Every structure is written in C-alpha cells, then in structure tokens.
PDB file of C-alpha atoms in Angstrom:
ATOM      1  CA  MET A   1     -26.229 -33.389-148.850  1.00 64.00           C
ATOM      2  CA  ASP A   2     -27.539 -35.950-150.543  1.00 61.00           C
ATOM      3  CA  ASP A   3     -25.163 -36.894-152.142  1.00 73.00           C
ATOM      4  CA  LEU A   4     -22.735 -38.164-148.998  1.00 76.00           C
ATOM      5  CA  THR A   5     -22.879 -41.926-149.527  1.00 81.00           C
ATOM      6  CA  LEU A   6     -24.370 -43.339-145.418  1.00 78.00           C
ATOM      7  CA  VAL A   7     -20.917 -42.968-143.805  1.00 83.00           C
ATOM      8  CA  GLN A   8     -20.226 -39.933-145.283  1.00 83.00           C
ATOM      9  CA  ARG A   9     -23.297 -38.545-143.607  1.00 84.00           C
ATOM     10  CA  PHE A  10     -22.899 -40.284-140.254  1.00 84.00           C
ATOM     11  CA  SER A  11     -19.230 -38.315-140.377  1.00 87.00           C
ATOM     12  CA  VAL A  12     -20.939 -35.368-140.836  1.00 90.00           C
ATOM     13  CA  TRP A  13     -24.032 -35.153-138.883  1.00 89.00           C
ATOM     14  CA  LEU A  14     -22.649 -36.863-135.892  1.00 87.00           C
ATOM     15  CA  LEU A  15     -20.913 -34.049-134.114  1.00 91.00           C
ATOM     16  CA  PRO A  16     -23.173 -31.778-134.451  1.00 93.00           C
ATOM     17  CA  VAL A  17     -25.420 -34.060-133.163  1.00 89.00           C
ATOM     18  CA  LEU A  18     -24.020 -35.539-129.657  1.00 88.00           C
ATOM     19  CA  PHE A  19     -22.467 -31.386-129.236  1.00 91.00           C
ATOM     20  CA  ALA A  20     -26.582 -29.958-129.568  1.00 92.00           C
ATOM     21  CA  ILE A  21     -28.636 -32.458-127.565  1.00 89.00           C
ATOM     22  CA  THR A  22     -25.628 -32.369-124.909  1.00 90.00           C
ATOM     23  CA  LEU A  23     -25.208 -29.198-124.382  1.00 93.00           C
ATOM     24  CA  HIS A  24     -28.697 -27.967-124.297  1.00 93.00           C
ATOM     25  CA  GLU A  25     -29.699 -30.233-121.611  1.00 92.00           C
ATOM     26  CA  VAL A  26     -25.883 -29.220-119.679  1.00 94.00           C
ATOM     27  CA  ALA A  27     -27.278 -25.704-120.330  1.00 96.00           C
ATOM     28  CA  HIS A  28     -30.594 -26.428-118.195  1.00 95.00           C
ATOM     29  CA  GLY A  29     -28.251 -28.346-115.612  1.00 94.00           C
ATOM     30  CA  TRP A  30     -26.316 -25.234-115.433  1.00 96.00           C
ATOM     31  CA  ALA A  31     -29.142 -22.360-115.067  1.00 96.00           C
ATOM     32  CA  ALA A  32     -30.280 -25.027-112.480  1.00 95.00           C
ATOM     33  CA  SER A  33     -27.428 -24.292-110.244  1.00 95.00           C
ATOM     34  CA  ARG A  34     -26.965 -20.898-110.573  1.00 95.00           C
ATOM     35  CA  LEU A  35     -30.853 -19.900-109.539  1.00 96.00           C
ATOM     36  CA  GLY A  36     -29.917 -22.091-106.644  1.00 94.00           C
ATOM     37  CA  ASP A  37     -30.660 -26.024-107.370  1.00 94.00           C
ATOM     38  CA  ASN A  38     -27.059 -28.040-107.772  1.00 94.00           C
ATOM     39  CA  THR A  39     -28.973 -30.988-108.697  1.00 93.00           C
ATOM     40  CA  ALA A  40     -27.814 -32.097-112.149  1.00 91.00           C
ATOM     41  CA  LYS A  41     -24.111 -29.860-110.592  1.00 89.00           C
ATOM     42  CA  SER A  42     -24.055 -33.338-107.677  1.00 92.00           C
ATOM     43  CA  LEU A  43     -24.823 -35.778-110.336  1.00 87.00           C
ATOM     44  CA  GLY A  44     -22.038 -34.387-111.990  1.00 88.00           C
ATOM     45  CA  ARG A  45     -24.099 -33.876-115.069  1.00 88.00           C
ATOM     46  CA  LEU A  46     -22.599 -30.598-116.385  1.00 89.00           C
ATOM     47  CA  SER A  47     -19.569 -32.306-117.784  1.00 89.00           C
ATOM     48  CA  LEU A  48     -19.686 -31.355-121.757  1.00 86.00           C
ATOM     49  CA  ASN A  49     -18.503 -35.013-122.358  1.00 85.00           C
ATOM     50  CA  PRO A  50     -21.313 -36.585-123.897  1.00 84.00           C
ATOM     51  CA  LEU A  51     -20.753 -39.866-122.795  1.00 82.00           C
ATOM     52  CA  ARG A  52     -22.220 -38.744-119.164  1.00 85.00           C
ATOM     53  CA  HIS A  53     -25.572 -37.419-121.477  1.00 87.00           C
ATOM     54  CA  ILE A  54     -26.560 -40.021-124.160  1.00 85.00           C
ATOM     55  CA  ASP A  55     -29.278 -41.337-123.659  1.00 84.00           C
ATOM     56  CA  PRO A  56     -29.121 -44.452-126.641  1.00 85.00           C
ATOM     57  CA  VAL A  57     -32.637 -44.036-128.241  1.00 83.00           C
ATOM     58  CA  GLY A  58     -32.778 -40.563-128.173  1.00 81.00           C
ATOM     59  CA  THR A  59     -28.633 -39.634-128.681  1.00 82.00           C
ATOM     60  CA  LEU A  60     -28.116 -41.998-130.641  1.00 81.00           C
ATOM     61  CA  LEU A  61     -31.185 -44.512-132.309  1.00 83.00           C
ATOM     62  CA  VAL A  62     -33.748 -42.071-133.429  1.00 80.00           C
ATOM     63  CA  PRO A  63     -31.314 -39.381-134.642  1.00 81.00           C
ATOM     64  CA  GLY A  64     -29.526 -42.823-136.584  1.00 81.00           C
ATOM     65  CA  LEU A  65     -33.194 -43.724-138.687  1.00 80.00           C
ATOM     66  CA  LEU A  66     -34.372 -40.349-139.104  1.00 78.00           C
ATOM     67  CA  LEU A  67     -30.391 -39.870-141.292  1.00 77.00           C
ATOM     68  CA  ALA A  68     -30.581 -42.789-142.689  1.00 77.00           C
ATOM     69  CA  PHE A  69     -33.981 -42.349-143.933  1.00 76.00           C
ATOM     70  CA  GLY A  70     -34.809 -39.268-143.897  1.00 70.00           C
ATOM     71  CA  GLY A  71     -36.976 -36.400-142.601  1.00 65.00           C
ATOM     72  CA  PHE A  72     -36.479 -34.158-140.916  1.00 69.00           C
ATOM     73  CA  ILE A  73     -33.120 -34.602-137.693  1.00 76.00           C
ATOM     74  CA  PHE A  74     -34.256 -34.929-133.506  1.00 75.00           C
ATOM     75  CA  GLY A  75     -33.712 -36.198-130.042  1.00 78.00           C
ATOM     76  CA  TRP A  76     -32.656 -35.869-127.130  1.00 82.00           C
ATOM     77  CA  ALA A  77     -30.068 -36.696-124.360  1.00 84.00           C
ATOM     78  CA  LYS A  78     -31.483 -38.152-121.213  1.00 87.00           C
ATOM     79  CA  PRO A  79     -32.502 -35.483-119.348  1.00 87.00           C
ATOM     80  CA  VAL A  80     -30.868 -33.103-116.833  1.00 90.00           C
ATOM     81  CA  PRO A  81     -32.584 -33.669-113.222  1.00 90.00           C
ATOM     82  CA  VAL A  82     -33.581 -30.313-111.693  1.00 91.00           C
ATOM     83  CA  ASP A  83     -35.513 -30.130-108.641  1.00 92.00           C
ATOM     84  CA  TRP A  84     -38.108 -27.010-109.288  1.00 87.00           C
ATOM     85  CA  GLY A  85     -38.412 -26.641-105.052  1.00 89.00           C
ATOM     86  CA  ARG A  86     -34.684 -25.604-104.455  1.00 93.00           C
ATOM     87  CA  LEU A  87     -35.587 -23.285-107.099  1.00 93.00           C
ATOM     88  CA  ARG A  88     -34.759 -19.241-104.948  1.00 93.00           C
ATOM     89  CA  HIS A  89     -37.976 -18.290-107.456  1.00 93.00           C
ATOM     90  CA  PRO A  90     -39.467 -21.693-108.865  1.00 91.00           C
ATOM     91  CA  ARG A  91     -42.182 -20.493-110.856  1.00 88.00           C
ATOM     92  CA  ARG A  92     -40.420 -17.758-112.492  1.00 92.00           C
ATOM     93  CA  ASP A  93     -36.606 -19.340-112.286  1.00 95.00           C
ATOM     94  CA  MET A  94     -38.211 -22.873-113.874  1.00 93.00           C
ATOM     95  CA  ALA A  95     -39.280 -20.423-117.272  1.00 95.00           C
ATOM     96  CA  LEU A  96     -35.650 -19.783-117.629  1.00 96.00           C
ATOM     97  CA  VAL A  97     -33.640 -23.272-117.037  1.00 96.00           C
ATOM     98  CA  ALA A  98     -36.011 -24.003-119.184  1.00 96.00           C
ATOM     99  CA  VAL A  99     -35.175 -20.980-122.070  1.00 97.00           C
ATOM    100  CA  ALA A 100     -31.595 -22.269-121.179  1.00 97.00           C
ATOM    101  CA  GLY A 101     -31.293 -25.137-123.565  1.00 96.00           C
ATOM    102  CA  PRO A 102     -33.110 -23.391-127.157  1.00 96.00           C
ATOM    103  CA  GLY A 103     -30.815 -20.921-126.160  1.00 97.00           C
ATOM    104  CA  ALA A 104     -27.647 -22.794-125.937  1.00 97.00           C
ATOM    105  CA  ASN A 105     -29.344 -24.185-128.989  1.00 97.00           C
ATOM    106  CA  LEU A 106     -28.848 -20.577-130.740  1.00 97.00           C
ATOM    107  CA  VAL A 107     -24.926 -19.994-129.513  1.00 97.00           C
ATOM    108  CA  MET A 108     -24.420 -23.363-131.081  1.00 97.00           C
ATOM    109  CA  ALA A 109     -26.476 -22.121-134.011  1.00 97.00           C
ATOM    110  CA  LEU A 110     -24.268 -19.237-134.537  1.00 97.00           C
ATOM    111  CA  GLY A 111     -20.876 -21.588-133.661  1.00 97.00           C
ATOM    112  CA  TRP A 112     -21.491 -23.778-136.769  1.00 97.00           C
ATOM    113  CA  ALA A 113     -23.262 -21.023-139.417  1.00 97.00           C
ATOM    114  CA  ILE A 114     -18.898 -19.311-138.490  1.00 96.00           C
ATOM    115  CA  LEU A 115     -17.437 -22.634-138.968  1.00 95.00           C
ATOM    116  CA  LEU A 116     -19.488 -22.206-142.444  1.00 95.00           C
ATOM    117  CA  ARG A 117     -18.336 -19.118-142.716  1.00 94.00           C
ATOM    118  CA  LEU A 118     -14.995 -19.631-142.629  1.00 94.00           C
ATOM    119  CA  ALA A 119     -15.227 -22.877-144.390  1.00 93.00           C
ATOM    120  CA  THR A 120     -16.253 -20.333-147.297  1.00 91.00           C
ATOM    121  CA  GLU A 121     -13.375 -18.480-147.206  1.00 91.00           C
ATOM    122  CA  LEU A 122     -10.381 -21.525-147.448  1.00 88.00           C
ATOM    123  CA  PRO A 123      -8.652 -21.036-150.995  1.00 85.00           C
ATOM    124  CA  GLU A 124      -9.306 -24.389-153.602  1.00 80.00           C
ATOM    125  CA  SER A 125      -6.547 -25.479-152.291  1.00 80.00           C
ATOM    126  CA  LEU A 126      -7.870 -26.176-148.768  1.00 84.00           C
ATOM    127  CA  ASP A 127     -10.998 -28.069-150.249  1.00 85.00           C
ATOM    128  CA  TYR A 128     -10.034 -31.460-149.082  1.00 81.00           C
ATOM    129  CA  VAL A 129     -10.627 -29.187-145.952  1.00 85.00           C
ATOM    130  CA  ALA A 130     -13.107 -27.086-146.748  1.00 90.00           C
ATOM    131  CA  LEU A 131     -16.049 -29.344-147.409  1.00 90.00           C
ATOM    132  CA  PRO A 132     -16.311 -31.222-144.901  1.00 90.00           C
ATOM    133  CA  LEU A 133     -16.415 -28.036-142.334  1.00 93.00           C
ATOM    134  CA  GLY A 134     -18.969 -26.735-144.442  1.00 94.00           C
ATOM    135  CA  LEU A 135     -20.331 -29.357-144.574  1.00 94.00           C
ATOM    136  CA  MET A 136     -20.564 -30.222-140.345  1.00 95.00           C
ATOM    137  CA  GLY A 137     -21.410 -27.271-140.051  1.00 96.00           C
ATOM    138  CA  LYS A 138     -24.231 -26.249-142.532  1.00 95.00           C
ATOM    139  CA  ALA A 139     -25.088 -29.939-140.034  1.00 94.00           C
ATOM    140  CA  GLY A 140     -24.614 -28.168-137.319  1.00 96.00           C
ATOM    141  CA  VAL A 141     -26.730 -24.520-137.943  1.00 96.00           C
ATOM    142  CA  THR A 142     -29.470 -27.320-138.523  1.00 94.00           C
ATOM    143  CA  ILE A 143     -30.285 -29.432-135.819  1.00 93.00           C
ATOM    144  CA  ASN A 144     -29.454 -26.802-133.304  1.00 96.00           C
ATOM    145  CA  SER A 145     -32.169 -24.366-134.782  1.00 96.00           C
ATOM    146  CA  VAL A 146     -34.582 -27.576-134.460  1.00 93.00           C
ATOM    147  CA  LEU A 147     -33.308 -28.665-131.885  1.00 93.00           C
ATOM    148  CA  MET A 148     -34.407 -25.064-130.547  1.00 96.00           C
ATOM    149  CA  VAL A 149     -37.232 -24.608-133.003  1.00 96.00           C
ATOM    150  CA  LEU A 150     -39.047 -28.114-131.599  1.00 93.00           C
ATOM    151  CA  ASN A 151     -38.386 -27.201-127.738  1.00 94.00           C
ATOM    152  CA  LEU A 152     -39.780 -23.565-127.789  1.00 96.00           C
ATOM    153  CA  LEU A 153     -43.401 -25.556-129.127  1.00 95.00           C
ATOM    154  CA  PRO A 154     -45.733 -25.463-125.545  1.00 95.00           C
ATOM    155  CA  ILE A 155     -46.547 -28.244-125.909  1.00 93.00           C
ATOM    156  CA  PRO A 156     -45.273 -30.551-122.461  1.00 91.00           C
ATOM    157  CA  PRO A 157     -42.767 -31.448-120.846  1.00 88.00           C
ATOM    158  CA  LEU A 158     -41.403 -29.455-124.180  1.00 93.00           C
ATOM    159  CA  ASP A 159     -39.475 -25.817-122.653  1.00 95.00           C
ATOM    160  CA  GLY A 160     -42.113 -23.923-124.572  1.00 95.00           C
ATOM    161  CA  SER A 161     -44.455 -24.970-121.950  1.00 95.00           C
ATOM    162  CA  ARG A 162     -42.447 -24.418-119.454  1.00 93.00           C
ATOM    163  CA  VAL A 163     -42.497 -21.011-120.001  1.00 94.00           C
ATOM    164  CA  VAL A 164     -46.417 -20.818-121.048  1.00 95.00           C
ATOM    165  CA  SER A 165     -46.957 -22.009-117.410  1.00 93.00           C
ATOM    166  CA  THR A 166     -45.259 -19.671-115.863  1.00 92.00           C
ATOM    167  CA  LEU A 167     -47.039 -16.872-117.933  1.00 92.00           C
ATOM    168  CA  LEU A 168     -50.480 -18.363-116.729  1.00 93.00           C
ATOM    169  CA  PRO A 169     -51.968 -17.998-113.398  1.00 93.00           C
ATOM    170  CA  LEU A 170     -51.424 -21.142-110.730  1.00 90.00           C
ATOM    171  CA  ARG A 171     -54.749 -23.223-111.013  1.00 93.00           C
ATOM    172  CA  ALA A 172     -54.447 -23.247-115.611  1.00 94.00           C
ATOM    173  CA  ALA A 173     -51.272 -23.546-115.017  1.00 92.00           C
ATOM    174  CA  ILE A 174     -51.916 -26.980-112.074  1.00 91.00           C
ATOM    175  CA  GLN A 175     -54.470 -27.646-115.501  1.00 94.00           C
ATOM    176  CA  TYR A 176     -52.108 -27.804-118.235  1.00 94.00           C
ATOM    177  CA  GLY A 177     -49.373 -30.190-116.125  1.00 91.00           C
ATOM    178  CA  ARG A 178     -51.774 -32.216-116.500  1.00 94.00           C
ATOM    179  CA  ILE A 179     -51.130 -32.780-120.087  1.00 94.00           C
ATOM    180  CA  GLU A 180     -47.784 -33.748-119.795  1.00 92.00           C
ATOM    181  CA  PRO A 181     -48.013 -38.037-119.495  1.00 92.00           C
ATOM    182  CA  TYR A 182     -50.134 -37.381-123.100  1.00 94.00           C
ATOM    183  CA  GLY A 183     -46.809 -34.591-124.409  1.00 90.00           C
ATOM    184  CA  PHE A 184     -44.836 -37.866-125.912  1.00 88.00           C
ATOM    185  CA  TRP A 185     -47.828 -39.767-127.551  1.00 91.00           C
ATOM    186  CA  ILE A 186     -49.044 -35.746-128.906  1.00 93.00           C
ATOM    187  CA  LEU A 187     -45.351 -35.290-130.872  1.00 88.00           C
ATOM    188  CA  LEU A 188     -45.717 -38.415-132.106  1.00 85.00           C
ATOM    189  CA  ILE A 189     -48.901 -37.680-134.197  1.00 92.00           C
ATOM    190  CA  LEU A 190     -47.633 -34.268-135.193  1.00 90.00           C
ATOM    191  CA  ILE A 191     -44.399 -35.944-136.779  1.00 84.00           C
ATOM    192  CA  TYR A 192     -46.902 -38.704-138.561  1.00 84.00           C
ATOM    193  CA  THR A 193     -49.148 -36.532-140.072  1.00 90.00           C
ATOM    194  CA  ASP A 194     -46.981 -34.342-141.119  1.00 88.00           C
ATOM    195  CA  ILE A 195     -48.849 -31.823-138.886  1.00 93.00           C
ATOM    196  CA  LEU A 196     -45.160 -30.986-136.938  1.00 90.00           C
ATOM    197  CA  GLY A 197     -43.746 -30.165-140.024  1.00 89.00           C
ATOM    198  CA  ARG A 198     -45.830 -27.919-140.926  1.00 93.00           C
ATOM    199  CA  ILE A 199     -46.092 -26.117-137.377  1.00 93.00           C
ATOM    200  CA  MET A 200     -41.999 -25.837-137.972  1.00 93.00           C
ATOM    201  CA  VAL A 201     -41.165 -25.199-141.566  1.00 94.00           C
ATOM    202  CA  GLY A 202     -42.005 -21.020-140.687  1.00 96.00           C
ATOM    203  CA  PRO A 203     -39.939 -20.066-137.755  1.00 96.00           C
ATOM    204  CA  LEU A 204     -36.848 -22.594-138.985  1.00 95.00           C
ATOM    205  CA  LEU A 205     -36.231 -20.846-142.622  1.00 94.00           C
ATOM    206  CA  LEU A 206     -35.966 -17.558-140.381  1.00 96.00           C
ATOM    207  CA  VAL A 207     -33.971 -18.798-137.795  1.00 96.00           C
ATOM    208  CA  GLN A 208     -31.218 -19.952-140.709  1.00 95.00           C
ATOM    209  CA  HIS A 209     -32.105 -16.692-142.400  1.00 95.00           C
ATOM    210  CA  LEU A 210     -31.182 -14.573-138.796  1.00 95.00           C
ATOM    211  CA  ILE A 211     -28.639 -17.452-138.331  1.00 96.00           C
ATOM    212  CA  TYR A 212     -26.651 -16.630-141.858  1.00 96.00           C
ATOM    213  CA  THR A 213     -26.960 -12.905-141.986  1.00 95.00           C
ATOM    214  CA  VAL A 214     -25.670 -12.553-138.627  1.00 94.00           C
ATOM    215  CA  VAL A 215     -22.061 -14.367-139.950  1.00 93.00           C
ATOM    216  CA  GLY A 216     -22.445 -12.814-143.717  1.00 91.00           C
ATOM    217  CA  LEU A 217     -24.074 -15.552-145.408  1.00 89.00           C
ATOM    218  CA  ALA A 218     -27.532 -13.515-146.115  1.00 72.00           C
ATOM    219  CA  GLY A 219     -27.791 -16.144-148.954  1.00 60.00           C
ATOM    220  CA  GLY A 220     -28.445 -18.822-147.196  1.00 58.00           C
ATOM    221  CA  ALA A 221     -25.605 -21.984-147.312  1.00 60.00           C
TER     222      ALA A 221
END
C-alpha cells in the first residue's frame, strides 16, 4: 500500500478501522447482556451504527495520524458501559465479557480474509473491483489482528487484564487492578520505546499466518 496516495489509503482503511473498533465494543456489550447486564443495551450501545460508538480521538484522530505518519494502526471507540455487579457470576463473567471484544476482531479478520481471497479469484477484467476489495481485505485483516493481540495484553484496562484478574486470588486481583489508572501511560511508554512493537510482532505474524491459511492464502497476501 506504500504506493497509494494519502487519500487512497484513507479510503482503503476507513471501513475496516471503523468496524474493527466499534464492533469490538458492541461485542463487549452483547456478551454482558447475555450474562445478565443490560446496561449497554438500555443505552442503545448494541447498535451496529458506528456513529453511536465513535470517540473523536480514538476512532478518528489517532488512527488517522498513524495512517498518515506510519506505524501500526490502532484505536478505540467509546467504551461500552458494563455494570459488573449485575453479571450473574461477576468474576467469571468479567473474563467472558472481556474476551468477547478480541473474539469479535478474530471473526472480522477472518471475514476480511475471505473478502481478500474472493478478490484474488476475480478475473483480470475485473481488476478495478478486485484491487480495492483486496486492499480493503488486507487492511481489515491487519487492523483486526492488531486490535486482537493488543487488547489481549495483560495491561489494565486492556481486555487481557480482565482475564488475568479473574485467574488471580481476590486480594492479588485487587492489587493488580490498582495499576489501571497508569495503564494508558504504560502503553504510551511502550509505544514510544518501540517495546510494544517488539512484543506484538511475533503474535501478530502468527495470527495473520493462521488466518490466511484458514482461507486458503497460506503464503499471506
């Protein structure tokens, strides 16, 4: 995609980024509603309309700047509210609600990979359709893989930390949760020092290889 203009790159990445970020949050709310907490549902946050979930900074500004200036692309939507006290089994269900977001990203990554596979099967006479579909499919696999791996890191308040908290004894989980106010700054330091990139590159390559293999693009794209 390096030979695309900035406008073309935005066009390719816009839908994959919007859906990857917003459906991640919808999945959290949907899982919570299935497990006893209808807070997100009552506030209309289970809608598939991205406008209900857009955070001006996390959904638009940050991904846009990363796209314009390089680096791996990520972002966030307005968090879906979850009342942990309403869950039927709060500690267990907290982990299930947490993994629903990365799980949604995995499903979307597979969907975009299928679109990419279909684009490769189109005849040459339809290159004007195949090229944008293929680029968008590749972008969809990339952004969803990044969000899945990133959110599974055990840094509060990322989703992986909710799973770790569930596995810890209650007293240790409370101590672990006290890191949360500093989680954003920890992430910024990891990004600035490129430690985050080095942590994520191996899992990202593995996830994308598995996704492409499942849809019959074993060599990647």
